[in-house]
XYZ file of C-alpha atoms in Angstrom:
776
model
C 0.526 19.940 -2.897
C -3.143 19.729 -4.950
C -1.448 21.911 -7.725
C 1.272 19.361 -8.370
C -0.500 15.899 -8.373
C -3.699 18.225 -11.217
C -0.063 19.325 -12.763
C 1.718 15.959 -12.973
C -1.875 14.473 -13.526
C -3.781 16.275 -16.490
C -0.446 16.818 -18.577
C 0.100 14.844 -21.433
C -3.124 12.905 -20.391
C -5.383 13.269 -23.085
C -5.848 9.436 -23.841
C -7.068 8.694 -19.817
C -9.541 9.699 -17.323
C -8.178 11.486 -14.512
C -10.151 12.027 -11.705
C -11.976 15.076 -10.553
C -9.931 18.108 -9.202
C -10.843 18.942 -5.271
C -12.412 21.588 -4.242
C -10.739 24.856 -2.564
C -13.254 25.171 0.191
C -15.590 27.491 -1.057
C -18.368 27.833 0.733
C -22.301 27.009 -0.326
C -23.317 30.964 1.111
C -20.768 31.906 -1.393
C -22.889 31.309 -4.731
C -21.375 29.044 -7.207
C -22.397 28.476 -11.416
C -23.246 25.093 -12.074
C -22.535 22.921 -15.343
C -24.089 19.919 -15.337
C -23.094 17.377 -18.311
C -24.200 14.446 -19.377
C -24.137 12.041 -22.292
C -26.831 10.110 -22.818
C -27.774 6.735 -23.793
C -27.222 6.203 -28.257
C -30.876 4.225 -28.138
C -32.628 4.784 -25.308
C -35.182 1.578 -24.794
C -37.986 1.422 -23.022
C -38.041 -0.823 -20.336
C -38.186 0.036 -16.670
C -34.028 0.355 -16.687
C -34.836 3.266 -18.952
C -32.984 6.915 -17.479
C -33.503 9.973 -18.740
C -31.979 10.609 -21.913
C -31.993 14.209 -19.798
C -30.493 12.977 -16.004
C -27.368 15.269 -15.095
C -24.223 12.956 -14.620
C -21.734 14.842 -14.122
C -21.500 18.738 -12.574
C -19.208 21.713 -12.944
C -19.009 24.628 -10.392
C -17.787 28.087 -10.805
C -17.727 30.655 -8.520
C -20.240 33.903 -9.692
C -17.525 36.070 -8.803
C -15.945 34.402 -12.002
C -18.849 35.482 -13.585
C -17.846 39.223 -12.856
C -14.082 39.247 -14.049
C -14.533 40.022 -18.245
C -11.260 38.104 -18.455
C -12.542 35.041 -16.818
C -15.999 35.476 -18.046
C -15.121 34.868 -21.667
C -13.329 32.169 -20.827
C -15.975 30.465 -18.963
C -18.184 31.939 -21.883
C -15.030 30.258 -25.015
C -15.308 26.571 -22.885
C -18.867 26.330 -23.085
C -19.591 27.460 -26.475
C -16.543 24.686 -27.109
C -18.985 21.719 -26.041
C -21.687 23.142 -27.761
C -19.655 22.898 -31.209
C -19.316 19.540 -29.995
C -22.585 18.376 -29.891
C -23.760 19.131 -25.874
C -26.636 21.491 -25.905
C -26.961 23.932 -23.237
C -29.966 24.410 -20.985
C -29.584 27.648 -18.856
C -31.137 28.164 -15.771
C -31.450 30.851 -12.804
C -32.508 30.292 -9.726
C -31.631 33.463 -7.618
C -27.581 34.399 -7.766
C -27.190 30.742 -8.537
C -26.942 30.209 -12.850
C -27.474 26.776 -14.118
C -26.502 24.637 -17.163
C -27.516 21.972 -18.205
C -25.359 20.177 -20.410
C -26.013 16.811 -22.678
C -25.116 15.310 -25.457
C -27.289 14.999 -28.432
C -27.859 11.355 -30.166
C -25.048 11.634 -33.014
C -22.329 12.188 -30.058
C -23.545 9.353 -28.217
C -23.006 7.264 -30.755
C -19.893 8.906 -32.041
C -18.022 8.129 -28.494
C -20.033 5.294 -26.947
C -20.039 3.008 -29.390
C -17.138 3.537 -29.553
C -16.083 1.654 -26.143
C -19.532 -0.165 -26.011
C -20.627 -3.378 -27.559
C -23.296 -2.986 -25.423
C -27.125 -0.936 -27.356
C -27.132 0.445 -23.590
C -24.138 2.406 -22.597
C -23.849 2.303 -18.416
C -23.265 5.373 -16.751
C -19.792 5.242 -15.640
C -19.168 5.163 -19.756
C -20.673 8.206 -20.190
C -19.275 9.592 -17.400
C -15.292 8.585 -18.097
C -15.726 9.328 -22.045
C -16.802 12.877 -20.582
C -14.177 14.051 -18.449
C -11.530 12.645 -21.538
C -13.312 15.297 -23.354
C -13.014 18.006 -20.391
C -9.701 17.249 -19.588
C -8.753 17.191 -23.172
C -8.093 21.103 -25.240
C -11.580 22.333 -26.506
C -10.348 23.968 -29.661
C -8.325 26.278 -27.796
C -4.961 25.887 -25.194
C -6.857 26.308 -22.242
C -7.531 22.353 -20.681
C -9.760 22.054 -18.289
C -7.422 22.052 -14.878
C -6.062 25.628 -16.764
C -8.670 26.711 -16.213
C -10.076 26.108 -12.842
C -5.893 27.222 -11.355
C -7.094 30.685 -13.242
C -10.020 30.790 -11.581
C -12.351 30.606 -14.258
C -14.221 27.095 -12.752
C -13.577 25.687 -8.976
C -13.750 21.883 -9.222
C -15.408 19.082 -11.589
C -17.336 15.847 -9.926
C -20.656 13.118 -11.256
C -23.288 12.413 -9.370
C -23.617 10.346 -6.866
C -25.742 7.477 -8.705
C -29.363 6.947 -6.118
C -31.455 4.350 -6.623
C -27.873 2.409 -7.295
C -26.157 3.992 -3.644
C -29.108 2.724 -2.002
C -28.512 -0.956 -3.137
C -24.336 -0.253 -2.411
C -25.555 1.233 1.304
C -27.711 -1.867 2.079
C -25.355 -4.080 1.174
C -22.083 -3.372 1.206
C -21.323 -0.531 2.729
C -22.532 -0.776 6.508
C -21.158 -1.994 9.259
C -23.911 -5.162 9.556
C -21.665 -6.898 6.836
C -18.695 -7.026 8.770
C -17.854 -10.400 8.248
C -19.753 -11.265 4.819
C -18.199 -13.406 3.091
C -18.565 -12.082 -0.581
C -18.593 -8.415 -1.694
C -21.812 -7.395 -4.787
C -18.161 -6.380 -7.060
C -20.419 -6.755 -10.394
C -22.422 -3.785 -8.869
C -18.672 -1.853 -7.224
C -18.006 -2.405 -10.646
C -21.077 -0.221 -11.995
C -20.617 2.014 -9.800
C -17.085 2.713 -9.603
C -16.361 1.159 -12.673
C -13.353 -2.050 -12.732
C -10.617 0.328 -10.645
C -12.074 0.785 -8.125
C -14.078 -3.078 -8.458
C -10.474 -4.547 -8.235
C -9.440 -2.965 -5.423
C -11.930 -4.163 -3.688
C -11.865 -7.531 -4.757
C -7.872 -7.656 -4.499
C -9.205 -6.829 -0.719
C -11.265 -9.647 -0.070
C -9.073 -11.732 -1.397
C -5.845 -10.435 0.954
C -8.480 -10.900 3.653
C -9.588 -14.425 3.572
C -5.946 -15.786 2.285
C -4.787 -13.857 5.978
C -7.313 -16.843 7.438
C -4.511 -19.647 7.599
C -1.568 -17.664 7.658
C -3.447 -16.195 10.897
C -3.908 -18.800 12.075
C -0.315 -20.084 11.476
C 0.973 -17.681 12.842
C -1.582 -17.470 16.267
C -0.264 -22.201 16.908
C 3.707 -20.805 16.789
C 2.237 -17.973 19.287
C 0.359 -20.629 20.886
C 2.745 -22.988 21.485
C 5.742 -21.322 22.932
C 3.104 -21.413 25.907
C 3.634 -25.482 26.148
C 7.484 -24.844 27.588
C 7.205 -21.457 29.519
C 8.535 -22.927 32.411
C 11.669 -24.899 30.661
C 12.304 -22.219 27.468
C 15.299 -21.060 28.865
C 16.983 -21.668 31.785
C 19.048 -18.546 34.143
C 20.927 -19.259 36.876
C 21.177 -16.891 40.278
C 24.883 -16.611 40.421
C 25.796 -15.343 36.998
C 25.635 -11.271 37.298
C 25.433 -9.253 34.110
C 26.988 -6.404 33.561
C 26.085 -2.355 33.913
C 24.034 -1.911 29.738
C 24.621 1.544 29.398
C 25.386 4.881 31.901
C 22.103 5.314 33.329
C 22.558 1.954 35.742
C 26.234 0.888 36.846
C 24.104 -2.411 38.575
C 25.762 -5.609 38.026
C 21.971 -7.349 37.549
C 20.750 -11.008 38.467
C 21.113 -12.579 34.324
C 17.298 -14.675 36.643
C 16.154 -11.197 36.603
C 15.179 -10.979 32.980
C 13.760 -14.254 33.050
C 10.475 -12.738 32.907
C 11.494 -11.683 29.368
C 13.211 -14.577 28.174
C 10.443 -16.108 28.318
C 8.310 -13.856 26.114
C 10.725 -13.839 23.643
C 10.445 -17.436 23.065
C 7.056 -16.983 22.920
C 7.331 -15.883 18.920
C 11.309 -16.780 19.228
C 11.398 -20.595 19.135
C 11.503 -24.101 17.327
C 8.414 -23.531 15.415
C 9.509 -19.782 13.655
C 11.759 -21.648 10.596
C 8.343 -24.020 9.338
C 6.378 -20.484 10.522
C 9.188 -18.361 8.080
C 9.038 -21.143 4.897
C 5.113 -21.109 5.592
C 4.932 -17.551 5.064
C 7.419 -17.525 1.335
C 5.518 -20.220 0.100
C 1.652 -18.699 1.719
C 2.566 -15.184 -0.752
C 3.064 -17.377 -3.887
C 0.169 -19.315 -2.575
C -1.379 -15.706 -2.628
C -0.434 -13.583 -5.551
C -0.455 -16.912 -8.207
C -4.427 -17.441 -6.566
C -4.906 -14.214 -6.994
C -4.118 -13.647 -10.327
C -6.026 -16.165 -11.350
C -9.284 -14.528 -9.541
C -8.656 -12.006 -11.986
C -8.164 -13.475 -14.468
C -11.745 -15.221 -13.850
C -13.484 -11.641 -12.311
C -11.973 -9.494 -16.343
C -13.127 -12.405 -18.026
C -16.287 -12.258 -16.536
C -16.485 -8.188 -17.762
C -15.252 -9.379 -21.052
C -12.361 -7.077 -20.573
C -9.596 -9.681 -20.725
C -8.894 -8.920 -24.628
C -9.046 -4.846 -23.890
C -6.416 -2.697 -25.092
C -5.843 0.843 -22.763
C -3.835 2.730 -25.458
C -5.250 1.356 -28.595
C -8.453 2.752 -26.581
C -6.911 5.667 -25.435
C -6.189 6.755 -28.741
C -9.479 6.612 -30.149
C -11.014 8.535 -28.149
C -7.849 11.002 -28.962
C -8.714 11.174 -32.807
C -12.635 11.384 -32.478
C -12.406 13.651 -30.194
C -9.719 15.542 -32.412
C -8.844 15.084 -35.934
C -5.731 16.389 -36.406
C -4.642 14.500 -32.481
C -0.898 13.922 -33.194
C 0.577 10.966 -31.754
C 2.897 11.361 -28.878
C 6.042 9.080 -29.130
C 7.663 7.248 -26.357
C 10.924 8.408 -24.906
C 14.094 7.780 -23.174
C 17.024 10.169 -22.145
C 20.190 9.218 -21.053
C 21.239 11.943 -19.032
C 16.734 12.534 -17.388
C 17.664 8.578 -16.045
C 20.628 9.483 -14.472
C 19.883 12.818 -12.591
C 16.222 10.813 -11.595
C 18.750 7.637 -10.362
C 20.760 10.182 -8.566
C 17.653 11.890 -7.239
C 15.799 8.659 -5.758
C 19.318 7.513 -4.431
C 19.444 11.083 -2.551
C 16.862 10.991 -0.811
C 16.700 7.388 -0.069
C 20.597 8.652 2.197
C 17.375 10.340 4.023
C 15.816 7.503 4.743
C 18.962 6.284 5.774
C 19.596 9.736 7.633
C 16.288 9.831 9.704
C 16.557 6.482 10.141
C 20.006 7.376 11.795
C 18.176 10.312 13.866
C 16.262 7.643 15.391
C 19.641 5.968 16.805
C 20.273 9.803 17.786
C 16.862 9.936 20.332
C 17.524 6.353 21.209
C 20.485 6.925 23.008
C 19.488 10.484 24.304
C 16.327 9.001 25.109
C 18.092 5.783 27.091
C 20.450 8.696 29.589
C 17.249 10.753 29.778
C 15.381 8.315 31.228
C 18.184 6.523 33.197
C 18.782 9.461 35.265
C 15.035 9.388 36.006
C 15.669 6.969 38.416
C 12.014 5.521 38.920
C 11.975 2.238 40.069
C 9.152 0.587 38.301
C 10.066 2.278 34.973
C 11.461 -0.270 32.465
C 14.307 1.827 30.869
C 14.589 -0.146 28.308
C 11.483 -0.705 27.647
C 10.419 2.638 27.741
C 13.077 3.092 24.921
C 11.951 1.361 22.439
C 8.001 2.360 22.677
C 8.743 5.975 22.786
C 10.617 5.285 19.574
C 8.205 3.669 18.118
C 5.801 5.961 18.952
C 8.507 8.419 16.899
C 9.510 6.328 13.834
C 4.741 6.819 13.686
C 5.283 10.192 13.850
C 8.409 10.427 10.901
C 6.169 8.290 8.718
C 3.853 10.709 8.789
C 5.910 13.860 7.464
C 7.941 11.343 5.442
C 5.546 10.031 3.656
C 4.341 14.338 2.471
C 8.382 14.722 1.335
C 8.054 11.162 -0.920
C 5.245 12.091 -2.533
C 6.369 15.388 -3.346
C 9.367 13.606 -4.137
C 8.406 11.053 -6.485
C 5.741 13.123 -7.877
C 8.473 15.804 -9.796
C 10.379 13.270 -10.291
C 7.774 11.450 -12.254
C 7.173 14.842 -13.797
C 11.317 14.512 -14.509
C 10.556 11.012 -16.813
C 8.087 12.828 -19.230
C 6.043 9.800 -19.660
C 3.996 9.246 -22.421
C 0.400 8.335 -20.905
C -1.471 8.467 -17.227
C -0.948 5.073 -16.963
C 3.010 4.463 -18.106
C 3.538 8.449 -14.817
C 0.916 5.762 -12.398
C 2.842 3.548 -12.624
C 6.191 4.693 -12.756
C 5.305 7.165 -9.541
C 4.042 3.717 -8.076
C 7.586 2.230 -7.916
C 9.633 5.647 -6.894
C 6.723 6.360 -4.298
C 6.495 2.787 -2.956
C 10.100 2.914 -2.321
C 11.061 5.614 -0.624
C 8.160 4.486 1.565
C 10.162 1.445 2.081
C 12.735 2.905 3.519
C 10.510 5.513 5.206
C 8.301 2.737 7.000
C 11.281 -0.514 7.124
C 14.558 1.625 8.073
C 14.376 1.389 12.193
C 13.420 -2.485 11.751
C 16.342 -3.161 9.802
C 18.322 -1.020 12.136
C 17.011 -3.142 15.116
C 17.419 -6.841 13.693
C 20.908 -6.256 12.192
C 22.578 -3.416 13.116
C 21.458 -2.880 17.203
C 23.856 -4.145 19.870
C 26.739 -5.163 16.613
C 28.263 -1.653 16.651
C 28.797 -1.311 20.424
C 32.502 -2.314 21.585
C 32.461 -4.142 24.872
C 32.629 -3.933 28.204
C 35.752 -1.319 29.108
C 35.977 -0.138 25.748
C 31.845 1.274 23.986
C 31.609 3.210 21.063
C 29.778 5.634 21.851
C 28.232 8.532 20.201
C 30.007 11.586 20.179
C 32.875 10.478 22.331
C 29.791 10.805 25.481
C 26.578 9.110 25.004
C 26.696 4.669 24.558
C 26.017 3.623 21.939
C 22.584 1.453 22.686
C 22.586 -2.523 23.614
C 20.182 -4.975 22.997
C 17.914 -6.450 25.910
C 19.226 -9.599 28.070
C 17.193 -11.544 26.329
C 18.467 -10.566 22.883
C 17.139 -8.088 19.859
C 14.002 -10.418 19.592
C 12.112 -8.248 21.447
C 12.868 -5.598 20.593
C 12.257 -6.085 16.829
C 8.318 -7.663 18.323
C 7.918 -4.007 20.349
C 8.728 -2.516 17.686
C 6.387 -3.978 14.890
C 3.783 -3.963 17.465
C 3.563 0.053 17.862
C 3.884 0.602 15.155
C 1.892 -1.863 13.266
C -0.421 -1.398 16.032
C -0.920 2.250 14.957
C -0.928 2.108 11.835
C -3.974 -0.120 11.365
C -5.738 1.644 14.451
C -4.544 5.263 14.590
C -4.702 5.815 11.034
C -7.860 4.048 10.573
C -9.639 6.679 12.457
C -8.266 9.831 11.626
C -8.707 8.255 7.393
C -12.915 7.809 8.742
C -13.129 10.366 11.474
C -11.262 13.856 9.302
C -13.732 13.226 6.206
C -17.096 12.531 8.745
C -16.534 16.081 10.783
C -15.713 17.023 7.420
C -19.069 16.128 6.251
C -20.858 17.585 9.324
C -19.426 20.930 9.820
C -20.003 21.688 5.963
C -23.305 20.091 5.974
C -24.209 22.850 9.022
C -22.671 25.111 7.147
C -25.391 25.088 4.080
C -27.917 27.082 3.510
C -30.904 24.922 4.707
C -34.001 26.972 1.867
C -35.215 23.533 0.224
C -34.909 25.093 -4.062
C -38.013 23.652 -6.344
C -35.781 21.932 -8.949
C -35.258 18.833 -6.948
C -31.914 18.512 -8.382
C -30.124 21.785 -7.154
C -31.291 19.753 -3.772
C -28.804 16.184 -5.251
C -26.474 19.342 -6.457
C -26.262 20.708 -3.423
C -25.995 17.741 -1.695
C -22.506 15.780 -3.570
C -21.094 19.210 -3.655
C -20.766 19.358 0.298
C -18.664 15.597 -0.064
C -14.994 15.182 0.819
C -13.658 15.597 -2.614
C -11.289 13.276 -4.126
C -7.883 13.946 -6.266
C -5.920 11.394 -8.027
C -4.663 9.654 -4.625
C -7.731 9.105 -3.197
C -7.345 5.283 -4.750
C -3.514 5.517 -5.101
C -3.474 5.597 -1.031
C -5.883 2.683 -0.153
C -3.351 0.598 -2.146
C -0.697 2.088 -1.173
C -1.990 1.498 2.562
C -3.139 -2.054 1.378
C 0.752 -2.172 -0.345
C 2.694 -1.726 3.551
C 0.498 -4.186 5.388
C 2.076 -6.404 3.834
C 4.891 -5.784 4.100
C 4.771 -5.809 7.448
C 2.411 -9.355 7.588
C 4.987 -11.089 5.423
C 9.051 -9.173 5.665
C 10.061 -9.324 9.423
C 7.076 -11.983 10.088
C 9.393 -14.314 11.681
C 9.836 -11.933 14.403
C 6.480 -10.967 14.758
C 4.400 -13.750 14.127
C 0.674 -12.305 15.304
C 1.801 -9.964 12.435
C -1.135 -11.675 9.922
C -3.940 -12.020 12.782
C -3.597 -7.888 13.390
C -4.176 -7.794 9.563
C -7.447 -9.959 8.822
C -8.692 -7.806 11.854
C -7.545 -5.227 10.438
C -9.234 -5.507 7.045
C -12.223 -6.595 8.009
C -12.938 -2.959 9.732
C -11.031 -1.475 6.222
C -13.322 -3.142 3.664
C -16.555 -1.294 5.716
C -14.291 1.924 5.703
C -12.870 1.989 2.968
C -16.537 1.589 1.407
C -17.745 3.865 3.797
C -15.970 6.908 3.114
C -16.344 5.834 -0.209
C -19.951 6.275 -0.646
C -21.355 8.683 2.322
C -18.651 10.131 2.182
C -17.224 11.960 -1.078
C -17.611 12.657 -4.334
C -18.262 10.072 -6.634
C -14.730 8.704 -8.595
C -14.572 8.954 -11.834
C -15.346 5.815 -12.871
C -11.869 4.358 -14.816
C -11.163 0.814 -17.496
C -8.836 -1.538 -15.627
C -8.312 -5.695 -16.314
C -5.455 -5.628 -13.605
C -4.598 -4.088 -10.419
C -1.308 -2.527 -12.344
C 2.176 -1.692 -11.744
C 0.948 -3.212 -7.700
C 1.042 -7.164 -8.907
C 4.888 -6.264 -9.430
C 5.056 -4.584 -5.762
C 3.894 -7.964 -4.285
C 6.182 -9.788 -6.466
C 9.335 -7.844 -5.208
C 7.861 -8.156 -1.621
C 7.664 -11.194 -1.503
C 10.773 -12.598 -2.675
C 11.843 -9.130 0.650
C 10.236 -11.860 2.871
C 11.981 -14.681 1.904
C 16.082 -12.817 2.468
C 14.150 -11.267 5.964
C 12.895 -13.824 7.204
C 15.784 -15.393 6.401
C 18.218 -13.077 8.319
C 16.322 -12.242 11.188
C 16.166 -16.476 11.596
C 19.701 -16.634 11.141
C 22.031 -13.228 12.808
C 18.297 -12.427 14.942
C 17.215 -15.263 16.543
C 18.793 -17.260 19.082
C 18.215 -20.518 17.109
C 21.132 -21.037 15.466
C 22.889 -20.576 18.983
C 21.126 -22.860 20.148
C 20.812 -25.485 17.887
C 24.641 -25.191 17.028
C 24.625 -25.852 20.654
C 22.733 -28.835 21.235
C 24.848 -30.854 18.809
C 27.699 -29.696 19.016
C 29.084 -27.998 22.640
C 26.175 -28.718 24.260
C 25.274 -32.215 27.016
C 23.817 -33.924 24.018
C 26.494 -33.643 21.350
C 27.213 -36.991 22.219
C 23.992 -38.594 21.700
C 20.387 -37.650 24.301
C 20.230 -39.284 27.333
C 16.484 -39.406 28.853
C 15.793 -36.936 31.503
C 18.405 -34.471 30.026
C 17.760 -31.627 28.981
C 20.234 -30.749 25.991
C 19.800 -27.051 26.448
C 21.514 -26.846 29.878
C 24.646 -24.840 30.014
C 23.567 -22.943 27.308
C 22.699 -19.716 28.603
C 25.964 -20.107 29.693
C 28.109 -20.979 27.349
C 26.577 -18.063 25.035
C 27.462 -15.163 27.535
C 30.829 -13.960 27.641
C 33.374 -12.670 30.616
C 34.478 -9.930 31.752
C 36.832 -8.884 34.600
C 35.527 -5.497 36.387
C 39.400 -4.772 36.913
C 38.615 -3.499 33.419
C 36.036 -1.848 33.645
C 36.132 2.070 33.899
C 35.906 4.272 37.076
C 33.103 6.347 36.700
C 31.162 3.082 36.505
C 32.987 1.293 39.894
C 31.634 1.697 43.258
C 30.527 1.057 46.382
C 27.687 -0.674 44.932
C 29.660 -3.311 42.339
C 32.765 -3.757 44.953
C 31.232 -7.121 46.153
C 31.522 -8.306 42.097
C 35.227 -9.440 41.264
C 36.834 -11.538 39.038
C 37.530 -13.916 41.989
C 33.679 -13.237 42.908
C 30.578 -14.540 40.471
C 32.254 -13.149 36.953
C 30.191 -10.289 36.144
C 28.855 -11.579 31.875
C 27.865 -9.791 29.000
C 26.162 -10.624 25.544
C 28.952 -12.095 23.064
C 31.529 -14.851 22.026
C 34.580 -13.152 22.434
C 37.464 -14.293 24.906
C 37.683 -13.376 27.985
C 41.167 -12.498 28.052
C 41.970 -9.679 25.102
C 38.040 -9.007 24.190
C 38.699 -10.587 20.921
C 36.084 -12.047 19.313
C 35.837 -16.221 20.454
C 36.048 -19.204 17.764
C 32.498 -20.046 18.672
C 32.270 -16.450 17.334
C 33.341 -17.595 13.871
C 31.980 -21.023 13.992
C 28.079 -19.385 14.297
C 29.144 -16.914 11.456
C 29.865 -19.672 9.155
C 26.879 -21.135 10.386
C 24.393 -18.503 10.092
C 25.299 -17.418 6.347
C 24.980 -21.591 5.888
C 21.248 -21.307 6.946
C 20.847 -18.143 5.745
C 21.691 -19.433 2.215
C 19.840 -23.265 3.013
C 17.193 -20.967 3.523
C 17.522 -18.342 0.643
C 17.499 -20.773 -1.324
C 15.415 -23.636 -0.419
C 12.289 -21.042 0.020
C 12.695 -19.047 -3.315
C 12.661 -22.605 -5.301
C 9.384 -24.084 -2.770
C 8.102 -19.794 -4.418
C 8.853 -20.959 -7.769
C 7.154 -24.267 -8.176
C 4.339 -23.048 -6.448
C 4.697 -20.247 -9.279
C 5.345 -23.191 -11.326
C 2.131 -25.183 -9.741
C -0.582 -22.810 -10.217
C -1.798 -21.510 -13.716
C -2.231 -17.760 -13.324
C -5.509 -18.205 -15.602
C -7.945 -20.900 -14.802
C -8.299 -24.113 -18.050
C -12.265 -22.843 -18.565
C -10.925 -19.129 -18.873
C -8.522 -19.946 -21.827
C -11.235 -22.089 -22.984
C -13.696 -19.166 -23.124
C -11.226 -16.632 -25.158
C -10.578 -19.279 -27.733
C -13.905 -19.267 -28.389
C -14.910 -15.979 -28.852
C -11.853 -15.916 -30.905
C -12.847 -18.203 -33.320
C -16.885 -17.168 -32.828
C -14.449 -14.091 -34.136
C -13.114 -15.073 -37.222
C -16.075 -17.096 -38.510
C -18.444 -13.552 -38.775
C -15.557 -12.640 -40.171
C -14.936 -14.703 -43.238
C -17.512 -14.234 -46.067
C -20.040 -16.706 -46.710
C -18.413 -17.836 -49.624
C -15.118 -19.192 -48.092
C -17.373 -21.261 -45.127
C -16.901 -24.725 -46.026
C -18.243 -27.904 -44.312
C -15.527 -29.328 -41.928
C -13.636 -32.384 -43.841
C -13.958 -30.602 -47.751
C -11.292 -30.279 -49.699
C -9.575 -25.882 -49.931
C -10.735 -24.671 -53.626
C -7.819 -24.255 -55.337
C -7.135 -20.384 -54.227
C -6.907 -21.157 -51.318
C -4.662 -23.970 -51.868
C -0.966 -22.655 -49.421
C 0.612 -23.220 -52.071
C 0.831 -20.399 -55.239
C 1.551 -22.092 -58.449
C 2.202 -18.649 -60.411
C 6.233 -18.580 -60.403
């Protein structure tokens, strides 16, 4: 898998910074050769912040066995020779079985590259690392790049070194558990250490976490409001019997036995659910618009507002190789058609996996029902175990989706690394969306709607009856499914994400040699080498994890109003986990320059639109909100006006259930335990709107369907209008930033003007500067 990632993000990416290659796991005891590189500052000035011009920032590692093979040794020496020809000094140091190559740039080389990218007198360490990483991943006079040399065994890996002084500060002020509830993160220090790309990720994560506070408060308020009407939330009767829901039980159950579940459902399926869904649609828009403003302020503070990534990469390529040929944009309708068909095939596979989950739930219901345990709630057990199975499917499909997205991106042949990353983001997120939300879509909109009616049930393979919703409705099933999946994603995944690199580092540290070399730099190199490898998707995976969480927080939030609260507490831990992992457990990421979060911004906008559609459909078709409102004002006792002391929902339960005659039951279900229940005694019911004589859909069903569709259209239009108004009302860029950019453009133009053209304000233009030419 790592080879595929290297191949994708190294081919055609000479103009950008690829991340270091993943180590192949060779232990410290095998003996390695090291290559150390640094681009020194162009003008190392005096002062307390002066850095040693020969200080090593970048390390290449090669197995000493490669030096004993003539072919590999020749390629290694040729690679070093090309570095020397480009102006890098090489210092060879022997230390026992190891050979070290200290490499740093001549002053002219540093000036040539660094002055191109920076206007400061002292070039930041992140820029020097980025420049050398660009050189390292380009073709140095021959066809083999560094990735090619890694594949054939000439080198093993490469990585920049952690900066010990800055690392101590970040450990104290950022990457520690004592800062769990800190209001601010040292974003500028993170930028100076990891580069703008990582700094923007943590800036976005901090802003997202802060914005979750009002959403979490609103969701908790909706949840708690259900307790004030807990006892009066549903009206059940002891004389109403319900038909058997599955093959696992042939007993008619009293409706009053489901009263507890019905009241629990009312905690999140109540009159405030609609208002909360509209609030979350507005919240998603406000969050996105205010993040754009925050991003603009941060980028302007970093002086990157007008930075052009493509222009910089072309300039670097031209300086690195005067014979560099610009790679043109390409488009092929044949490749696009193939990619579209393959993407649709993968989406169908995701839907097929959802069908497998349906089969599991049907078989699990039959298996749990056959146990006949009095303490076992079959429906609850099926929902919980189904959520666990879905979580395991997500873990498996994530690896498959990444592999397929890589292949599709490779087939599309983007021009630059940034373009590859953008296209890969869209493909991978699309596949991940179907992998994570397929079961939720099934429960919310399909479960219980295609299984027929008692006496004529739809069966899987003609044997197993399809699963039905709980007697209190499908909202409880959707709530449990979301709670289990999101809970596991935020707890188990975070534990594995932290414990796995921590245990790996401990194991490597125990296996490492205990002798301390005389050269203190060697000790630092060994410590960095023992850290866990980073690769192209190290930061990408963090973004993807947060986007999936954002989807859970917004898309089906009407069924799980506690999602923002769970996400808030999870993000407090996630911020420190990511900081500790990047700073203490992993090798240093190669800094990447950026002025926004890229395609993830479009992903956030897409999720916001999907959230409006999904929540509207949940309220209209999954929740009992519409049937309750229609009963209140069309069928119930309050249809001609409310009366003091009269509950408008009186008789709602009886009205929402359909009648079934026991004479139409299959012979296999009729038995002695149900002989006292007939059509003449308390009539058995089931959840649906059907006629009692032919079991076709009743008039009430079609009235409700029309009202559900009308509500869905009205809800979506109102919510989308609110989103558009909020997006218009909140400017993407603050006026202070716009004015600052205008001032910078004005000052730059004034400096470009010749002294002779500068004139006092209000003076007339000279004849040569007339806007209208006198020549005909």
